[in-house]
Coordinates of C-alpha atoms and ligand atoms in Angstrom, one line a residue:
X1 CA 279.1 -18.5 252.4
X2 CA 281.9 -17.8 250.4
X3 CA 284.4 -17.5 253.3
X4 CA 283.6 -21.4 253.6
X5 CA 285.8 -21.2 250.8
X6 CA 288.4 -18.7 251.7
X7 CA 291.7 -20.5 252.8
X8 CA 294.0 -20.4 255.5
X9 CA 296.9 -18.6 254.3
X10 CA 299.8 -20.8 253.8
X11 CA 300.4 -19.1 251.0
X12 CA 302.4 -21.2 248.4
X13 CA 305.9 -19.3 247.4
X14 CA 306.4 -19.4 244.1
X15 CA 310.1 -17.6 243.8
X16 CA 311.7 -20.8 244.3
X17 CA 313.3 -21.5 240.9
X18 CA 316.1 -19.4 239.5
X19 CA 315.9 -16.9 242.3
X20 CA 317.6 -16.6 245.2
X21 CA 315.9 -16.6 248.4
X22 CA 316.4 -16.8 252.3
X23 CA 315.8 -20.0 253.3
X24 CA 312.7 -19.4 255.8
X25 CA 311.6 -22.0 258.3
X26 CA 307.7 -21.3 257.0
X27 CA 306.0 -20.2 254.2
X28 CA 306.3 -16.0 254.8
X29 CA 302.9 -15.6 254.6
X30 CA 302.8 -17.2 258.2
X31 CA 305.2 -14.4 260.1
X32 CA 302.3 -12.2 260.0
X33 CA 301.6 -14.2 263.2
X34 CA 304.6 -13.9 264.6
X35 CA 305.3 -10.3 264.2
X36 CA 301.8 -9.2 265.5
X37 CA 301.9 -11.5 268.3
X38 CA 305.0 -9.4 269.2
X39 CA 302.9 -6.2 268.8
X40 CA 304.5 -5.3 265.6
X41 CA 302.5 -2.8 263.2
X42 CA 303.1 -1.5 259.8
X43 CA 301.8 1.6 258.5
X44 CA 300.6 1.0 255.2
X45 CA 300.0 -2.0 253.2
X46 CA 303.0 -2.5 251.3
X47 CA 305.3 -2.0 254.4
X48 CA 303.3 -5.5 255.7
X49 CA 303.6 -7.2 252.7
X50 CA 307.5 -6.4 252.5
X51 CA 308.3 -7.3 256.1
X52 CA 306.7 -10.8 255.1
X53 CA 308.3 -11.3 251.9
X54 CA 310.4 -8.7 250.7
X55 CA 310.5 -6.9 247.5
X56 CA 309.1 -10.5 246.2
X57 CA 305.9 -10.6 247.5
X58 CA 305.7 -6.5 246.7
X59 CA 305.8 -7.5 243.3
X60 CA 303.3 -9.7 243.5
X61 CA 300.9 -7.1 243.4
X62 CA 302.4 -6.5 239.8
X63 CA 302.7 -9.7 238.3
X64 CA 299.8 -11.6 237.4
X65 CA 299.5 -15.5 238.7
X66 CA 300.5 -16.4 235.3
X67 CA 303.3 -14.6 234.6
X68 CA 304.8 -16.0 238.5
X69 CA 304.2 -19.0 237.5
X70 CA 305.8 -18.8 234.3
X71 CA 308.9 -17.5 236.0
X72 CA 308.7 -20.5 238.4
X73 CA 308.6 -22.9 235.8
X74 CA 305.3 -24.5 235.7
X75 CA 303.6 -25.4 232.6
X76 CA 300.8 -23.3 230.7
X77 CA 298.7 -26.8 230.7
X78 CA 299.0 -27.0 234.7
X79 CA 298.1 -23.0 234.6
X80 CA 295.1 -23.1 232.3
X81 CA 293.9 -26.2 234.1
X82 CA 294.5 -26.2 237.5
X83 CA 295.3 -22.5 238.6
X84 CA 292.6 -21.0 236.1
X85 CA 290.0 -23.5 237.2
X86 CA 290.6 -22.5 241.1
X87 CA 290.8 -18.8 240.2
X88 CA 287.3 -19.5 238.8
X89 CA 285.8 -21.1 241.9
X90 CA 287.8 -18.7 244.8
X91 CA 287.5 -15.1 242.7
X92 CA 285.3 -15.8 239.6
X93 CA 288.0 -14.6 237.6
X94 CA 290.6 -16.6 235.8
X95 CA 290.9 -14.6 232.1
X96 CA 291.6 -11.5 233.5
X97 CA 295.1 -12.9 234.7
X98 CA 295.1 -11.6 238.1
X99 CA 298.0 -10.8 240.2
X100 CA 299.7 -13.5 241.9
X101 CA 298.8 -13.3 245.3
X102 CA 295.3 -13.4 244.8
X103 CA 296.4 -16.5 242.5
X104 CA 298.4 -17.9 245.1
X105 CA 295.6 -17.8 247.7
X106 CA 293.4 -19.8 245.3
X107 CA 295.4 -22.3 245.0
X108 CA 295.9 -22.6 248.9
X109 CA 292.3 -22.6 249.1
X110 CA 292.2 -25.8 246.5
X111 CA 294.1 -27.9 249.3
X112 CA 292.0 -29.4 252.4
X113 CA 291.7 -28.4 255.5
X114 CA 289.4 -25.4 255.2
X115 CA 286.9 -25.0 258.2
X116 CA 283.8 -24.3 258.6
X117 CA 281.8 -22.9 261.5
X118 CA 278.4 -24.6 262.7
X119 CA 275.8 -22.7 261.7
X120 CA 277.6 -20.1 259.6
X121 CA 280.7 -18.6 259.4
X122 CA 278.8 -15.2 260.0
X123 CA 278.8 -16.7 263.8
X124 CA 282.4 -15.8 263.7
X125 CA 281.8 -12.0 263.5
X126 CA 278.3 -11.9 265.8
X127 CA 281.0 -14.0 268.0
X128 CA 284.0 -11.2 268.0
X129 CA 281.4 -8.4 268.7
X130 CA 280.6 -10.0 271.5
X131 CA 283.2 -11.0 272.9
X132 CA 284.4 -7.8 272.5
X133 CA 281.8 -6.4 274.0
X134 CA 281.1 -3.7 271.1
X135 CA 278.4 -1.3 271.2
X136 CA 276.6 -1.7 267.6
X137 CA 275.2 1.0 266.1
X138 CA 273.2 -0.6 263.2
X139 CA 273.2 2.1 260.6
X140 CA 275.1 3.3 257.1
X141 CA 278.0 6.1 257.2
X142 CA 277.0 8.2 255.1
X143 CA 280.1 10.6 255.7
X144 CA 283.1 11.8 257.7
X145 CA 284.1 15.4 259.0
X146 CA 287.3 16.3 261.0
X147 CA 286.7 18.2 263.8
X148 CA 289.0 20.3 266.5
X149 CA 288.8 19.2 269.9
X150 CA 288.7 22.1 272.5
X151 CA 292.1 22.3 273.8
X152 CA 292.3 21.4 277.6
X153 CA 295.3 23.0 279.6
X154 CA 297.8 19.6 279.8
X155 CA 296.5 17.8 276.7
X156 CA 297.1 18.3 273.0
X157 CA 294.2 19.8 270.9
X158 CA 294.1 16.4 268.5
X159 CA 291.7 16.0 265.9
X160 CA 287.9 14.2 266.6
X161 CA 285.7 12.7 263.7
X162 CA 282.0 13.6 263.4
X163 CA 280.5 10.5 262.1
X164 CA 277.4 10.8 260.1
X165 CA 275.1 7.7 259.9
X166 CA 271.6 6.6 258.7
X167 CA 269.7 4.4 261.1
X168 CA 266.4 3.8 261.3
X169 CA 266.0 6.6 263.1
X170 CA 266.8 8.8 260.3
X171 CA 270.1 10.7 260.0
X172 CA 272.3 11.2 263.3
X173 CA 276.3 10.4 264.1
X174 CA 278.7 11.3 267.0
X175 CA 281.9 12.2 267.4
X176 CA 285.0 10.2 267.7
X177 CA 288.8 10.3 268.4
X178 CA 289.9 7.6 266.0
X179 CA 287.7 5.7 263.1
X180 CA 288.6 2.3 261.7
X181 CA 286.7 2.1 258.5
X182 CA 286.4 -1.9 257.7
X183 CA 284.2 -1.6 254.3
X184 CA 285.4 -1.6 250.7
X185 CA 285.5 2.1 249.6
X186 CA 285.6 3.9 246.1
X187 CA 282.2 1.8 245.0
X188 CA 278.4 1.4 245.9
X189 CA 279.6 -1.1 249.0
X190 CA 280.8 1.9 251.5
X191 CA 279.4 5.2 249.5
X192 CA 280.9 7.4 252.4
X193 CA 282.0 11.2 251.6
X194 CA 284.9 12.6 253.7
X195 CA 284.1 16.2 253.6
X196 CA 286.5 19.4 254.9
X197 CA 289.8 17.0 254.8
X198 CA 292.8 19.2 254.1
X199 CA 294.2 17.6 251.6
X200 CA 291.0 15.4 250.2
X201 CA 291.2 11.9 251.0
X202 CA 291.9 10.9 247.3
X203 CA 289.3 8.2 246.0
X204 CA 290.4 4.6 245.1
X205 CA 289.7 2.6 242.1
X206 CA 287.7 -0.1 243.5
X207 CA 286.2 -2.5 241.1
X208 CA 284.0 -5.5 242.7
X209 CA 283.5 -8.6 241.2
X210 CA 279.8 -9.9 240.6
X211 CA 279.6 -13.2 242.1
X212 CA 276.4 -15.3 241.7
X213 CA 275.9 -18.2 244.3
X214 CA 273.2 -20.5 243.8
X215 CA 271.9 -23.3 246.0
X216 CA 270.1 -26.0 244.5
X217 CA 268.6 -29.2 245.8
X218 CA 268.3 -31.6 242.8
X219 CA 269.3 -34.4 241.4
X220 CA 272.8 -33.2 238.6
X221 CA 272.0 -34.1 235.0
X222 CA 274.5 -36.2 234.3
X223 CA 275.0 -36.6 230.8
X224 CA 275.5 -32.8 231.0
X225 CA 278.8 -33.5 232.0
X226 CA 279.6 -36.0 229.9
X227 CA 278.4 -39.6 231.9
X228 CA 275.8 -41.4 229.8
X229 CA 275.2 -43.6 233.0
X230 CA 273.9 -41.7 235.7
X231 CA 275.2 -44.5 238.5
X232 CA 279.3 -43.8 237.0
X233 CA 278.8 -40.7 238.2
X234 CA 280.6 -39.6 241.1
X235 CA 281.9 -36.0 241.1
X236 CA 281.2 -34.0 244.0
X237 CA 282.6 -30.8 242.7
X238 CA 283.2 -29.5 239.2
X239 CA 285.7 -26.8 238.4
X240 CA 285.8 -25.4 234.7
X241 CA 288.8 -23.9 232.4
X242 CA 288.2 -20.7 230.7
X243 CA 285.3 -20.6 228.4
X244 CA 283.7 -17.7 227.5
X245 CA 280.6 -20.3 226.4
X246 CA 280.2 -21.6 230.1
X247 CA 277.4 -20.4 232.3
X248 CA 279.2 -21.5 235.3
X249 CA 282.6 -21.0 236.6
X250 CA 282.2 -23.8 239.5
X251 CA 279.7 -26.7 240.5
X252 CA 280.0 -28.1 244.4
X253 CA 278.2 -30.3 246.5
X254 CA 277.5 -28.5 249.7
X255 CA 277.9 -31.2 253.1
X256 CA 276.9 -30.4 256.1
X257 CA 279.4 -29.3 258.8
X258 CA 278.3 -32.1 261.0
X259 CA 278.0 -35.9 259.6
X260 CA 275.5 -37.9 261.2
X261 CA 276.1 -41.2 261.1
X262 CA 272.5 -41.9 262.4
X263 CA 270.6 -40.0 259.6
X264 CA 272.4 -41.9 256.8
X265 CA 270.3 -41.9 253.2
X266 CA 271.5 -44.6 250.7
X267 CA 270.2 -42.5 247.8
X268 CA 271.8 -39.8 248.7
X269 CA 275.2 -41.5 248.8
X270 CA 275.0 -43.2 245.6
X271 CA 272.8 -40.8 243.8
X272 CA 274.0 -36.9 242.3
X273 CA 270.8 -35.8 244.5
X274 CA 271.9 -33.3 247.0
X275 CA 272.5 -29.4 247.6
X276 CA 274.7 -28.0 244.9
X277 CA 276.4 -25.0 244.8
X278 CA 276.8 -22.9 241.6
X279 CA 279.2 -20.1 241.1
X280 CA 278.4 -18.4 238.1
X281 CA 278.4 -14.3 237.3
X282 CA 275.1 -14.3 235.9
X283 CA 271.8 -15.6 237.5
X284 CA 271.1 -19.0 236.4
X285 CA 267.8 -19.1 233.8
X286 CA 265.5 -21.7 234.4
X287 CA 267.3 -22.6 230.9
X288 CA 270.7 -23.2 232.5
X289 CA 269.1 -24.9 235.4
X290 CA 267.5 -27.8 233.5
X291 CA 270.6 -27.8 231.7
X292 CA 272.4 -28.4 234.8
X293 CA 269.9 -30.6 236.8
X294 CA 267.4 -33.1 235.8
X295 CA 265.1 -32.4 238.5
X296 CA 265.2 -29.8 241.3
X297 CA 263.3 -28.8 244.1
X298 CA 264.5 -25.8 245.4
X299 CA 266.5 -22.9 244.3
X300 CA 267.8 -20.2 246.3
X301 CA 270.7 -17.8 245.0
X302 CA 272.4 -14.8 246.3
X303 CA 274.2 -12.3 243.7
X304 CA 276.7 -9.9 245.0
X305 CA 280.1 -8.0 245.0
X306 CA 282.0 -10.9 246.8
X307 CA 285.4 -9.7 245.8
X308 CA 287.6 -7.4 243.9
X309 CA 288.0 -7.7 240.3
X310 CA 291.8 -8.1 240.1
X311 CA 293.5 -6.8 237.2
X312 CA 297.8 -5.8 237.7
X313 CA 299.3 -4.1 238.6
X314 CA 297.8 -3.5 241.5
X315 CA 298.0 -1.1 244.4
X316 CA 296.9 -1.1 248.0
X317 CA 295.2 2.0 249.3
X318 CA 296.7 3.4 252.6
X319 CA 296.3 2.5 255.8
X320 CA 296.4 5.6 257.4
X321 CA 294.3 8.0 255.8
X322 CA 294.3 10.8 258.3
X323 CA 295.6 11.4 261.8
X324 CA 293.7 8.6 263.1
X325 CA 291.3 7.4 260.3
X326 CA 292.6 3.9 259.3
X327 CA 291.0 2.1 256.4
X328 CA 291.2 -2.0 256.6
X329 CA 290.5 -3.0 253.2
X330 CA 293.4 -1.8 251.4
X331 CA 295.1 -5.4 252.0
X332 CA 291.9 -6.6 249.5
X333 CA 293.8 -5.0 246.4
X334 CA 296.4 -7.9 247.4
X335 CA 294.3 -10.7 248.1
X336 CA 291.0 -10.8 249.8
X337 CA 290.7 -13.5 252.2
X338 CA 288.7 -13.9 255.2
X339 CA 292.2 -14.2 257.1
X340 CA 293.6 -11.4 255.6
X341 CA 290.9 -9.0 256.9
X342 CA 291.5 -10.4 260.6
X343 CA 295.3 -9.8 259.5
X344 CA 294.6 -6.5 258.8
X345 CA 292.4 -5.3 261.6
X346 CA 294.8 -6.8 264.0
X347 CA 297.6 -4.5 262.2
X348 CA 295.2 -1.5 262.5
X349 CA 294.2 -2.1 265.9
X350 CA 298.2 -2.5 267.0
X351 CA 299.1 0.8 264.6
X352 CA 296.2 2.9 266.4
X353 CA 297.5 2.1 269.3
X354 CA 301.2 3.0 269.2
X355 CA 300.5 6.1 267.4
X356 CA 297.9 7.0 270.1
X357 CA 300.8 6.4 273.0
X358 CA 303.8 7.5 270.8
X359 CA 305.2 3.8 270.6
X360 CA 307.0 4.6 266.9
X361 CA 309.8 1.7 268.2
X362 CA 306.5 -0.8 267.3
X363 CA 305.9 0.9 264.1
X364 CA 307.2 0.2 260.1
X365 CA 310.5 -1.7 262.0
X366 CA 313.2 -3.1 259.6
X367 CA 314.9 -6.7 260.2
X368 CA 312.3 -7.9 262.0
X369 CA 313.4 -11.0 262.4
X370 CA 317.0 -10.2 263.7
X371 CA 314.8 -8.1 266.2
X372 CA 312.9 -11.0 267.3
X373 CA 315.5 -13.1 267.9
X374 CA 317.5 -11.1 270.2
X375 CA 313.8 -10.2 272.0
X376 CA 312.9 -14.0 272.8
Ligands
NAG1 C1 303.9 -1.8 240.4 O1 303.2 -1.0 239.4 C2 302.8 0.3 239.7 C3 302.0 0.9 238.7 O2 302.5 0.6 237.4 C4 304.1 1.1 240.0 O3 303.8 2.4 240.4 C5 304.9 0.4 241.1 O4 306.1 1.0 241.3 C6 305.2 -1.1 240.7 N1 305.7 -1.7 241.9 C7 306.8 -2.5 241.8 C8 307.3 -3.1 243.1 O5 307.4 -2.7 240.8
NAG2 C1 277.1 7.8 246.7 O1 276.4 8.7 247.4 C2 276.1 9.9 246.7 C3 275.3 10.8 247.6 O2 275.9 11.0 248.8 C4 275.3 9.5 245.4 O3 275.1 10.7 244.6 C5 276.1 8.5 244.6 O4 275.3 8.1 243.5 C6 276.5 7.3 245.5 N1 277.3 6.4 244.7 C7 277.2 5.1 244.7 C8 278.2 4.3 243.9 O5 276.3 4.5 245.3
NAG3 C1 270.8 -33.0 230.3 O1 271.9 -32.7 229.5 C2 271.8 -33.1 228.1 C3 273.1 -32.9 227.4 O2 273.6 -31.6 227.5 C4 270.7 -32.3 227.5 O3 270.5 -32.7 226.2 C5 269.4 -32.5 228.3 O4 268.4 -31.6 227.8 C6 269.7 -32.1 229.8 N1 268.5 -32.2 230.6 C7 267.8 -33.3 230.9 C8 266.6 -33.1 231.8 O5 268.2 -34.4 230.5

């Protein structure tokens, strides 16, 4: 449910004061499109983030959402209590000053226009799978071997992956010619051991952030939040500022994708009683909830790692961490985003495939834009 969240990524750009910069029809973020649409792949993650926004947006990975802000001339008031507040909500993190592009998609997240899909945004992925007609192993990859393929007389002896997985079943895996891994690695989410890899694939500092989500349908305590008269109060979302004495980093009514105009409820409209929910890091005591609601029917919550824990400088783990083994989530050390995982698989998926036909002229290209212009 947190993707409901995630934004689309016009990423705001923040180098605008004091440094020079080409003028760009749209925000960089957006060229991503562009390029890929035109086949274009980078090899690693920083490559993809330079195409889009030069050494700027590199940096980015360096600076934290403060300091770029700072530089661009915004106030520490509209930092500590706008930025901070959305941090809070999008990442659960605003004191550790993360890096800026994580910052920056927060605040692209705080604008409207977000979407959500009709009966869960997990529809979106049962929906790719099928339409790309996938076979789906369900299962955990427990590890990964390189193996040599038998050498045929006209073909290369390339490299194959045994894949080891746990199913219900019990232990089994096959082999492979190329493996797209598309799960945080370096911590308990994707625990997989690359074994017999000349040189080791080194291991990544991965830290996850804990992210509690807690649904409630109840009726807010008003005078909790300061209203003495329960009927003045009208907030439908609640964002906080730092404070390591708050149990919650973010409060928000939940509406449904569809309205119904037929299935209207008065009391609902002018009452605080509806589904709420609460970010916090902890779980919620039955303390904090009574706190937080004056009455409450049902609570449901869901703790997990929904995100990295962002602390710069920052750097993205390859893409390419053997022949053809090709790790997505690198791009998460940057900003994690819904988007930017389909940005990133689409990259993989273009990069496997030149390297698997030779196509380097698609590959890490410079002056992509004088390229493009000449090609349309
Ligand atoms: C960012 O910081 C890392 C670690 O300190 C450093 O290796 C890297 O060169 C820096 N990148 C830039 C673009 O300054
Ligand atoms: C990863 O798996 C190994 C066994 O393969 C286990 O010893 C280790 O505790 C696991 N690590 C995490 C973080 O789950
Ligand atoms: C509501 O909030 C007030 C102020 O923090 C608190 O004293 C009270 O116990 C809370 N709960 C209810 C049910 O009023």
């Amino acid at each position: 449910f947190w993707r409901r969240d995630r934004p689309p990524l016009a990423t705001p750009s923040f180098q605008g004061v004091g440094e020079s910069q080409k003028v760009s029809p749209q925000p960089p973020f957006l060229q991503i499109y562009r390029y890929q649409t035109h086949d274009y792949a980078f090899s690693s993650n920083e490559g993809l983030l330079r195409a889009l926004g030069g050494e700027d947006l590199v940096l980015m990975l360096n600076r934290s959402i403060e300091e770029a802000l700072q530089r661009a001339g915004f106030s520490q008031k509209f930092i500590d209590e706008v930025v901070c507040p959305a941090m809070r909500v999008n990442y659960g993190q605003g004191g550790f000053r993360p890096p800026a592009l994580p910052g920056a998609v927060s605040l692209a997240g705080v604008e409207s226009g977000l979407w959500s899909v009709k009966g869960g945004n997990k529809l979106v992925c049962t929906g790719l799978l099928y339409a790309a007609k996938a076979q789906v192993i369900p299962g955990t990859v427990v590890s990964i071997e390189p193996k040599i393929r038998p050498r045929r007389s006209g073909e290369l002896g390339g490299g194959l992956y045994h894949v080891t997985y746990r199913t219900a079943q019990g232990l089994t895996g096959d082999t492979y010619d190329l493996v797209v891994i598309a799960a945080p690695l370096g911590g308990p989410l994707a625990n997989i051991s690359f074994l017999n890899f000349h040189p080791p694939i080194p291991s990544f500092p991965n830290p996850y952030h804990q992210t509690v989500a807690t649904f409630v349908h109840g009726r807010l305590n008003s005078s909790f939040f300061g209203y003495r008269e329960p009927s003045s109060f009208r907030l439908g979302v609640i964002f906080t500022t730092d404070n390591p004495n708050l149990f919650i980093n973010s409060l928000a009514m939940v509406s449904p994708v569809e309205k119904k105009d037929d299935d209207e409820d008065d009391d609902e409209k002018t009452t605080p009683l509806a589904v709420w929910k609460v970010f916090s890091r902890e779980e919620l005591t039955k303390e904090e909830l009574d706190l937080l609601f004056v009455s409450y029917d049902s609570v449901k919550f869901k703790k997990w790692l929904a995100y990295p824990r962002y602390d710069p400088p920052e750097r993205c783990p390859p893409v390419l961490l053997h022949h053809q083994l090709y790790y997505l989530n690198g791009l998460e050390r940057a900003a994690s985003a819904a988007e930017l995982s389909a940005v990133a698989a689409k990259n993989v998926a273009l990069l496997a495939f030149h390297r698997w036909h030779g196509n380097h002229g698609a590959i890490d290209q410079q002056d992509l834009e004088e390229k493009l212009k000449t090609e349309l």
